[in-house]
């Protein structure tokens, strides 16, 4: 009966395997290969060994090197500031929403979640109006005359505000679901022991949701390394390339007008990928060790 | 004791109301600005709502079909996201069936190998993916956005977990009655995994609708691009003060389809709460 159709599984998983090979496996391997080549996306790549890496990492005279370090620095600034906010703020909201007597929970939740449904380009257009020097809400409300997008640290602040506004909904939903799943008995017995709200949060809630916490932290961090739309549209990478992130350089080198410099761009992409891998692995290791 | 509880309740209310105001005011201001006349937009001083509500911005946006074909872009996005979502559902349900309810040698090793590879940061495959799309002749076609996303493993993992929870007896007895795998998949398993498929559909649709980096790379033809990439162009076209009303109108038109989807599918978003709790530790 079973062996009548030995090929049957191939019909079910085969199509996806083809998609996987064509759109994930081959491009990943080719991306690594391309980082060791001189390539313009049109003709065949020419093997140059470690030259691209030598250029972006050590050749202080090369503009590629200064772009790489500037882009990496700005990306790390973005990740370092936005990730803690994207973890802590939705957690605070989720915990507040768990308060027993609270009404209109779904209204609060929807309001925080809705910006996540707005595409990042529409959202940045909206916020560039809010931060507009003459017409915006912020300057008019606070009677200020700040040119937000082209002065630091305000340029960074606009990027963090739009990122937080649009990005915390998903994490909040995950935290709400996980906190809902924590056994009520734990809280009751803690209450009998006289534990206050804050102790219950640190001794019961946090340890009980450690897996979703690790999950959201790793996913949010990895996602933040790919930041692109907010600086592109809010600040155009300025002032003075101070918010130009690595992804913007990678895209410019590989796809902008003129000759594509896809080899160098690939080397930058591999370096960024390595940083993401190392940081994710470190997060997994540290958080699962501290949790046990 | 009681007083203490009340304080924490009001603190929670205060915090949530402040957050929600910050979250909603930009939206209201954006909507309001899209209904302001051009003279009112550039007159200084802050007003949340327009003095006179006008629709001239929307009229201007909708009639400008050459530099900013917003309806065309929205239609492109609807076609891309709907087709992508439908194909995602077919691929993930069929593939998850193979990995969870069929027996073959090396099944789990294969599955977890693919899952492991898919964790590799996808910034590395960005440039070669473009080359592949170019080779296939898909640059400036909807397929550039519809097909590559079908290769992902995340949704398959989710659906496979869900399918593993369905009792084996159901399909075993159908198999004894002579039902083929396809029949079991279609008649028995597919109806049972509806909740998880709906959640995957919502995430696929909004994910595809909101994708930004990839469309900015693969579309150069103004007529063919989805609305997210189109809005980037509009920033230059409508970038001056007198056209901010039109800019807001376009941004808000682009938001309507996902908003509609959200309001019709709201109860499934609540369901997704129960599903995602599957990842709790």
XYZ file of C-alpha atoms in Angstrom:
573
model
C 0.000 0.000 0.000
C 2.600 2.520 1.119
C 5.277 1.628 -1.383
C 2.802 1.752 -4.230
C 3.704 5.397 -4.591
C 7.288 5.937 -3.525
C 7.535 9.135 -5.491
C 4.507 10.724 -3.816
C 6.541 12.756 -1.276
C 8.510 14.287 -4.136
C 5.297 15.772 -5.518
C 4.552 17.401 -2.179
C 7.945 18.770 -1.161
C 9.625 18.891 -4.597
C 8.187 22.193 -5.870
C 9.201 24.022 -2.722
C 12.696 22.514 -2.814
C 13.127 23.883 -6.334
C 11.981 27.331 -5.141
C 14.311 27.073 -2.152
C 17.313 26.149 -4.268
C 16.678 28.834 -6.874
C 15.738 31.718 -4.595
C 17.609 31.018 -1.342
C 20.394 28.454 -1.669
C 21.967 29.464 -5.001
C 21.780 33.241 -4.375
C 23.281 32.808 -0.884
C 26.198 30.759 -2.180
C 26.593 33.039 -5.161
C 26.563 36.069 -2.864
C 29.515 34.646 -0.955
C 31.299 33.754 -4.204
C 30.643 37.211 -5.681
C 32.297 38.846 -2.679
C 35.611 37.364 -3.889
C 35.177 38.732 -7.405
C 35.129 41.869 -9.444
C 31.616 41.982 -10.842
C 29.373 44.505 -12.599
C 26.193 42.361 -12.623
C 26.389 42.105 -16.427
C 29.549 40.294 -17.475
C 30.975 37.263 -15.667
C 32.555 37.850 -12.262
C 36.385 37.849 -12.218
C 37.996 36.122 -9.225
C 40.103 38.539 -7.175
C 40.478 36.566 -3.959
C 40.455 38.660 -0.812
C 40.944 41.977 -2.634
C 37.433 43.302 -1.924
C 37.760 42.531 1.773
C 41.242 44.060 1.865
C 39.851 47.203 0.233
C 36.814 47.718 2.454
C 38.561 46.713 5.685
C 42.105 48.073 5.401
C 42.529 50.482 2.499
C 42.142 53.796 4.302
C 42.461 55.749 1.042
C 39.545 54.001 -0.633
C 36.085 55.571 -0.513
C 34.688 52.021 -0.270
C 36.453 51.591 3.039
C 35.186 54.845 4.516
C 31.689 54.021 3.237
C 31.861 50.575 4.791
C 32.979 51.812 8.209
C 30.552 54.739 8.190
C 27.678 52.502 7.095
C 28.530 49.840 9.646
C 28.881 52.440 12.410
C 25.511 54.003 11.571
C 23.843 50.610 11.323
C 25.228 49.655 14.741
C 24.002 52.959 16.225
C 20.552 52.228 14.833
C 20.510 48.635 16.137
C 21.945 49.599 19.526
C 19.302 52.203 20.236
C 16.226 50.883 18.454
C 16.346 47.242 19.594
C 16.097 47.905 23.369
C 13.204 50.304 22.711
C 11.489 47.778 20.437
C 11.711 45.150 23.192
C 10.995 47.206 26.331
C 8.195 49.499 25.128
C 5.916 46.762 23.724
C 6.598 44.689 26.850
C 5.463 47.590 29.058
C 2.350 48.020 26.911
C 1.571 44.302 26.990
C 1.972 44.173 30.786
C -0.230 47.263 31.217
C -2.874 45.655 29.025
C -2.907 42.624 31.329
C -4.233 44.715 34.215
C -7.368 42.976 35.458
C -9.827 45.855 35.589
C -8.735 47.552 32.400
C -11.388 48.287 29.788
C -11.124 48.805 26.044
C -8.077 46.562 25.796
C -8.737 45.782 22.141
C -9.004 49.469 21.273
C -5.629 50.210 22.870
C -4.105 47.189 21.204
C -5.468 48.052 17.756
C -4.232 51.647 17.966
C -0.697 50.463 18.707
C -0.876 47.723 16.092
C -2.333 49.721 13.172
C 0.861 51.639 12.223
C 2.443 48.239 11.515
C -0.058 47.836 8.682
C 1.013 51.074 7.053
C 3.805 50.548 4.574
C 7.057 52.102 5.707
C 7.084 54.561 2.812
C 3.588 55.860 3.632
C 4.555 56.033 7.306
C 7.712 58.045 6.645
C 5.771 60.475 4.436
C 3.363 60.951 7.333
C 6.149 61.546 9.822
C 8.111 63.842 7.553
C 5.004 66.048 7.670
C 4.868 65.795 11.485
C 8.523 66.836 11.681
C 8.244 69.454 8.933
C 9.948 72.648 10.074
C 7.077 75.025 9.247
C 3.961 72.903 8.983
C 4.671 70.055 11.356
C 2.938 69.232 14.611
C 6.133 69.000 16.622
C 7.587 72.437 15.916
C 4.209 74.154 16.149
C 3.339 72.465 19.432
C 6.658 73.210 21.095
C 7.235 76.551 19.379
C 10.555 75.347 18.023
C 12.288 76.041 14.738
C 14.310 72.855 14.425
C 15.133 71.506 10.989
C 14.672 67.911 12.067
C 15.955 65.924 9.123
C 19.157 67.869 8.555
C 20.495 68.544 12.058
C 21.939 65.999 14.454
C 20.898 64.456 16.803
C 17.400 65.301 15.514
C 17.901 63.359 12.278
C 18.499 60.204 14.304
C 15.556 60.995 16.581
C 13.150 61.173 13.623
C 14.406 57.781 12.441
C 13.949 56.207 15.882
C 10.485 57.716 16.334
C 9.170 56.410 13.018
C 10.790 53.004 13.606
C 9.231 52.652 17.045
C 5.865 53.968 15.934
C 5.627 51.520 13.044
C 7.450 48.584 14.554
C 6.326 47.682 18.073
C 2.889 46.232 17.252
C 4.105 42.755 16.294
C 6.262 42.289 19.377
C 3.449 43.567 21.593
C 1.079 40.922 20.179
C 3.629 38.173 20.834
C 4.156 39.367 24.431
C 0.424 39.612 25.086
C -0.108 36.087 23.829
C 2.750 34.704 25.913
C 1.735 36.529 29.094
C -1.801 35.227 28.582
C -0.377 31.727 28.561
C 1.390 32.038 31.929
C -0.380 29.930 34.530
C -2.632 32.000 36.814
C -1.747 29.700 39.745
C 1.785 31.095 39.808
C 0.470 34.630 40.326
C -2.023 33.529 42.969
C 0.539 31.709 45.049
C 2.900 34.672 44.716
C 0.114 36.949 45.932
C -0.390 34.716 48.977
C 3.329 35.129 49.666
C 2.745 38.889 49.583
C 4.596 39.654 46.362
C 3.901 43.066 44.829
C 3.306 43.864 41.178
C 6.920 44.602 40.442
C 8.210 41.428 42.079
C 5.596 39.363 40.274
C 6.747 40.875 36.984
C 10.419 40.097 37.579
C 9.978 36.730 39.316
C 7.111 35.208 37.349
C 6.247 37.038 34.132
C 9.745 37.601 32.780
C 11.085 34.057 33.403
C 7.868 32.513 32.044
C 8.082 34.338 28.730
C 11.834 33.986 28.258
C 11.504 32.045 25.018
C 9.326 34.622 23.242
C 11.682 37.270 24.625
C 14.730 35.579 23.097
C 12.790 35.028 19.887
C 11.672 38.648 19.516
C 15.074 39.981 20.520
C 16.926 37.893 17.927
C 14.370 38.600 15.179
C 14.177 42.325 15.957
C 17.962 42.639 16.021
C 18.448 40.753 12.771
C 15.706 42.835 11.154
C 17.183 46.106 12.436
C 20.514 45.395 10.757
C 18.672 45.595 7.419
C 17.363 49.096 8.133
C 16.985 51.030 4.894
C 13.667 52.763 4.255
C 13.565 55.109 7.258
C 16.955 56.813 6.725
C 16.467 56.800 2.948
C 13.154 58.637 3.145
C 13.396 60.617 6.399
C 16.912 62.022 6.157
C 18.304 60.894 2.776
C 21.212 59.598 4.841
C 22.148 63.063 6.050
C 23.221 65.369 7.421
C 26.651 64.645 5.956
C 26.097 60.866 5.635
C 25.673 60.661 9.413
C 22.560 58.490 9.002
C 23.615 56.621 5.855
C 23.362 52.960 6.839
C 25.287 50.077 5.280
C 22.250 48.808 3.362
C 22.052 52.159 1.531
C 25.694 51.881 0.411
C 25.181 48.256 -0.653
C 22.187 49.188 -2.765
C 23.915 52.242 -4.264
C 27.057 50.336 -5.205
C 25.212 47.411 -6.764
C 22.167 49.019 -8.335
C 22.537 52.748 -8.801
C 23.243 54.462 -12.100
C 26.587 53.914 -13.743
C 28.718 50.823 -13.564
C 27.593 48.372 -10.899
C 30.217 47.531 -8.287
C 28.493 44.361 -7.169
C 31.683 42.607 -6.004
C 32.499 45.222 -3.372
C 28.796 45.473 -2.464
C 28.704 41.688 -1.986
C 31.720 41.808 0.298
C 29.946 44.468 2.378
C 26.810 42.303 2.412
C 28.779 39.262 3.588
C 30.399 41.330 6.355
C 26.972 42.574 7.437
C 25.646 39.005 7.295
C 28.539 37.807 9.468
C 27.874 40.518 12.046
C 24.179 39.542 12.114
C 25.075 35.854 12.559
C 27.558 36.531 15.354
C 25.223 38.895 17.205
C 22.263 36.476 16.896
C 24.350 33.538 18.106
C 25.654 35.603 21.025
C 22.131 36.642 21.984
C 20.905 33.059 21.872
C 23.848 31.886 23.943
C 23.711 34.609 26.583
C 19.949 34.626 26.993
C 19.433 30.876 27.126
C 22.356 30.519 29.565
C 21.042 33.227 31.881
C 17.547 31.824 31.653
C 18.436 28.375 32.926
C -4.679 47.286 49.762
C -7.551 48.396 47.528
C -6.092 51.832 47.117
C -2.831 50.286 45.906
C -4.630 48.321 43.201
C -6.400 51.447 41.992
C -3.174 53.393 41.694
C -1.653 50.725 39.461
C -4.833 50.669 37.396
C -4.734 54.429 36.816
C -1.030 54.288 36.060
C -1.757 51.646 33.430
C -4.539 53.803 31.968
C -2.355 56.904 31.953
C 0.504 55.100 30.240
C -1.724 53.479 27.622
C -3.621 56.685 26.870
C -0.399 58.656 26.414
C 1.012 55.953 24.120
C -2.199 55.748 22.113
C -2.383 59.523 21.688
C 1.172 59.574 20.365
C 0.286 56.671 18.095
C -2.964 58.101 16.724
C -2.296 61.861 16.403
C 0.099 61.527 13.429
C -2.581 59.537 11.615
C -5.317 62.068 12.356
C -3.033 64.945 11.386
C -2.120 63.179 8.137
C -5.750 62.477 7.272
C -6.715 66.055 8.162
C -3.913 67.515 6.052
C -5.058 65.506 3.069
C -8.389 67.373 3.334
C -6.880 70.857 3.735
C -6.894 73.372 0.893
C -3.459 74.314 -0.420
C -3.672 77.786 1.064
C -4.481 76.335 4.456
C -1.613 73.846 4.276
C 0.986 76.586 3.902
C -0.580 78.997 6.394
C 1.405 78.665 9.614
C 0.026 77.854 13.023
C -1.057 74.456 14.227
C -4.565 73.138 13.704
C -5.301 69.467 14.118
C -8.396 69.553 11.912
C -8.975 71.577 8.718
C -11.097 74.749 8.841
C -12.736 73.764 5.554
C -12.734 70.172 4.460
C -11.904 69.975 0.744
C -11.273 67.060 -1.577
C -9.166 68.966 -4.095
C -6.018 67.077 -3.064
C -7.602 63.739 -3.847
C -8.961 65.074 -7.119
C -5.478 66.292 -8.064
C -3.838 63.002 -7.017
C -6.303 60.873 -8.936
C -6.121 62.952 -12.097
C -2.314 62.926 -12.236
C -1.927 59.618 -14.030
C 1.397 60.284 -15.745
C 3.926 61.214 -13.035
C 2.035 59.653 -10.151
C -0.384 56.926 -11.242
C -1.454 56.136 -7.694
C -4.465 53.978 -8.607
C -2.305 51.992 -11.008
C 0.243 51.450 -8.212
C -2.439 50.382 -5.767
C -3.818 47.963 -8.340
C -0.274 46.572 -8.927
C 0.094 46.054 -5.186
C -3.301 44.378 -4.907
C -2.470 42.005 -7.755
C 0.996 41.232 -6.376
C -0.062 40.729 -2.769
C -3.188 38.704 -3.559
C -1.436 36.389 -6.008
C 1.538 36.014 -3.684
C -0.697 35.201 -0.716
C -2.709 32.613 -2.659
C 0.451 30.877 -3.895
C 1.997 31.015 -0.411
C -1.022 29.161 0.971
C -0.785 26.463 -1.715
C 2.957 25.998 -1.302
C 3.060 25.974 2.493
C 0.088 23.651 2.956
C 1.308 21.134 0.362
C 4.911 21.262 1.579
C 4.000 21.061 5.259
C 1.842 18.040 4.445
C 4.876 16.368 2.916
C 7.088 17.094 5.924
C 4.568 16.205 8.604
C 2.238 13.483 7.316
C 4.212 11.529 4.749
C 6.922 9.055 5.573
C 10.173 9.032 3.671
C 13.808 8.524 4.444
C 15.691 11.546 5.768
C 12.542 13.622 6.035
C 13.328 15.471 9.266
C 17.020 15.860 8.449
C 16.071 17.477 5.153
C 13.508 19.739 6.803
C 15.834 21.006 9.517
C 18.698 21.445 7.053
C 16.541 23.724 4.920
C 15.302 25.528 8.032
C 18.885 26.045 9.208
C 20.012 27.406 5.842
C 17.058 29.786 5.773
C 18.328 31.438 8.975
C 21.341 32.656 7.044
C 21.110 36.466 6.823
C 19.367 37.242 3.556
C 21.344 40.426 2.906
C 23.933 38.054 1.399
C 21.571 36.783 -1.300
C 20.132 40.184 -2.240
C 22.391 40.997 -5.200
C 22.409 37.487 -6.754
C 18.602 37.330 -6.322
C 18.369 40.386 -8.546
C 20.621 38.642 -11.079
C 18.340 35.595 -11.039
C 15.203 37.724 -11.499
C 16.982 39.518 -14.350
C 17.979 36.210 -15.975
C 14.391 34.985 -15.739
C 13.247 38.210 -17.431
C 11.168 39.183 -14.387
C 12.547 42.686 -13.768
C 9.608 45.127 -13.918
C 7.059 42.283 -13.803
C 4.840 41.274 -10.871
C 6.618 37.891 -10.692
C 9.709 39.557 -9.227
C 7.698 40.125 -6.057
C 5.334 37.166 -6.187
C 7.662 34.197 -6.572
C 10.914 34.562 -4.531
C 9.019 34.922 -1.250
C 7.457 31.489 -1.796
C 10.790 29.865 -0.953
C 10.762 30.905 2.731
C 10.655 28.356 5.525
C 9.013 30.290 8.391
C 5.383 29.672 7.430
C 6.091 26.044 6.526
C 7.534 25.527 10.005
C 4.412 27.028 11.578
C 1.986 24.943 9.484
C 4.026 21.766 9.987
C 3.814 22.254 13.774
C 0.064 22.725 13.462
C -0.372 19.641 11.249
C 1.592 17.492 13.677
C -1.139 18.139 16.220
C -3.815 16.540 14.020
C -4.453 12.889 15.043
C -2.857 10.315 12.731
C -5.945 8.046 12.829
C -7.869 10.386 10.557
C -5.698 9.944 7.520
C -4.704 6.357 8.381
C -8.301 5.209 8.070
C -8.797 7.189 4.869
C -5.649 5.559 3.515
C -7.020 2.096 4.303
C -10.144 3.074 2.357
C -7.845 3.670 -0.594
C -7.625 7.464 -0.528
C -4.581 8.978 -2.204
C -2.270 11.416 -0.457
C -3.660 14.238 -2.529
C -7.197 13.362 -1.518
C -6.218 13.174 2.167
C -4.460 16.527 1.894
C -7.342 18.172 0.109
C -10.356 16.636 1.858
C -9.130 16.032 5.410
C -6.070 18.105 6.333
C -6.724 21.319 4.413
C -10.089 22.073 6.080
C -8.550 21.441 9.500
C -5.637 23.845 9.136
C -7.785 26.826 8.150
C -6.991 28.914 11.263
C -3.236 28.729 10.807
C -3.580 29.365 7.068
C -5.616 32.500 7.712
C -2.902 33.830 9.985
C -0.227 33.016 7.382
C -2.372 34.724 4.734
C -2.652 37.926 6.775
C 1.077 38.052 7.448
C 1.950 37.228 3.818
C -0.417 39.844 2.458
C 0.723 42.669 4.720
C 4.370 41.613 4.401
C 4.186 41.674 0.616
C 2.160 44.904 0.587
C 4.687 46.690 2.794
C 7.902 45.347 1.267
C 10.175 48.252 0.366
C 13.823 47.440 -0.365
C 13.165 44.721 -2.953
C 10.614 46.671 -5.073
C 12.877 49.721 -5.001
C 15.564 47.501 -6.558
C 13.568 45.505 -9.121
C 11.198 48.161 -10.488
C 12.350 51.049 -12.670
C 9.201 51.286 -14.786
C 6.814 53.743 -13.097
C 3.755 51.947 -14.477
C 4.755 48.538 -13.107
C 5.813 49.311 -9.560
C 3.842 48.610 -6.372
C 2.607 51.484 -4.263
C 5.405 51.383 -1.637
C 8.015 52.072 -4.313
C 5.713 54.603 -5.953
C 5.473 56.648 -2.772
C 9.257 57.008 -2.771
C 8.980 58.699 -6.181
C 6.172 60.922 -4.931
C 8.444 62.329 -2.272
C 10.278 64.092 -5.105
C 7.235 64.819 -7.272
C 5.091 66.328 -4.472
C 7.958 67.291 -2.214
C 7.304 71.025 -1.979
C 5.146 72.788 0.593
C 2.164 73.498 -1.602
C 1.765 69.836 -2.497
C 1.892 68.302 0.967
C -1.869 67.803 0.894
C -1.486 65.661 -2.221
C 1.410 63.784 -0.665
C -0.747 62.919 2.359
C -3.694 62.002 0.149
C -1.534 59.548 -1.785
C -0.051 58.031 1.366
C -3.512 57.518 2.824
C -4.940 56.007 -0.355
C -2.080 53.525 -0.179
C -3.071 52.575 3.357
C -6.748 51.870 2.653
C -6.450 48.273 1.349
C -4.466 46.932 4.334
C -6.752 48.835 6.710
C -9.832 47.255 5.124
C -8.204 43.855 5.375
C -7.432 44.491 9.044
C -10.973 45.502 9.935
C -12.551 42.567 8.116
C -10.037 40.107 9.515
C -9.799 41.515 13.021
C -11.161 38.421 14.727
C -8.465 36.354 13.042
C -5.833 38.701 14.412
C -7.204 37.791 17.822
C -6.976 34.126 16.841
C -3.375 34.662 15.861
C -2.805 35.512 19.508
C -3.682 31.949 20.444
C -1.522 30.506 17.697
C 1.585 32.492 18.424
C 1.364 31.410 22.046
C 2.626 28.110 20.668
C 6.102 29.604 20.891
C 5.927 30.182 24.633
C 8.643 28.508 26.675
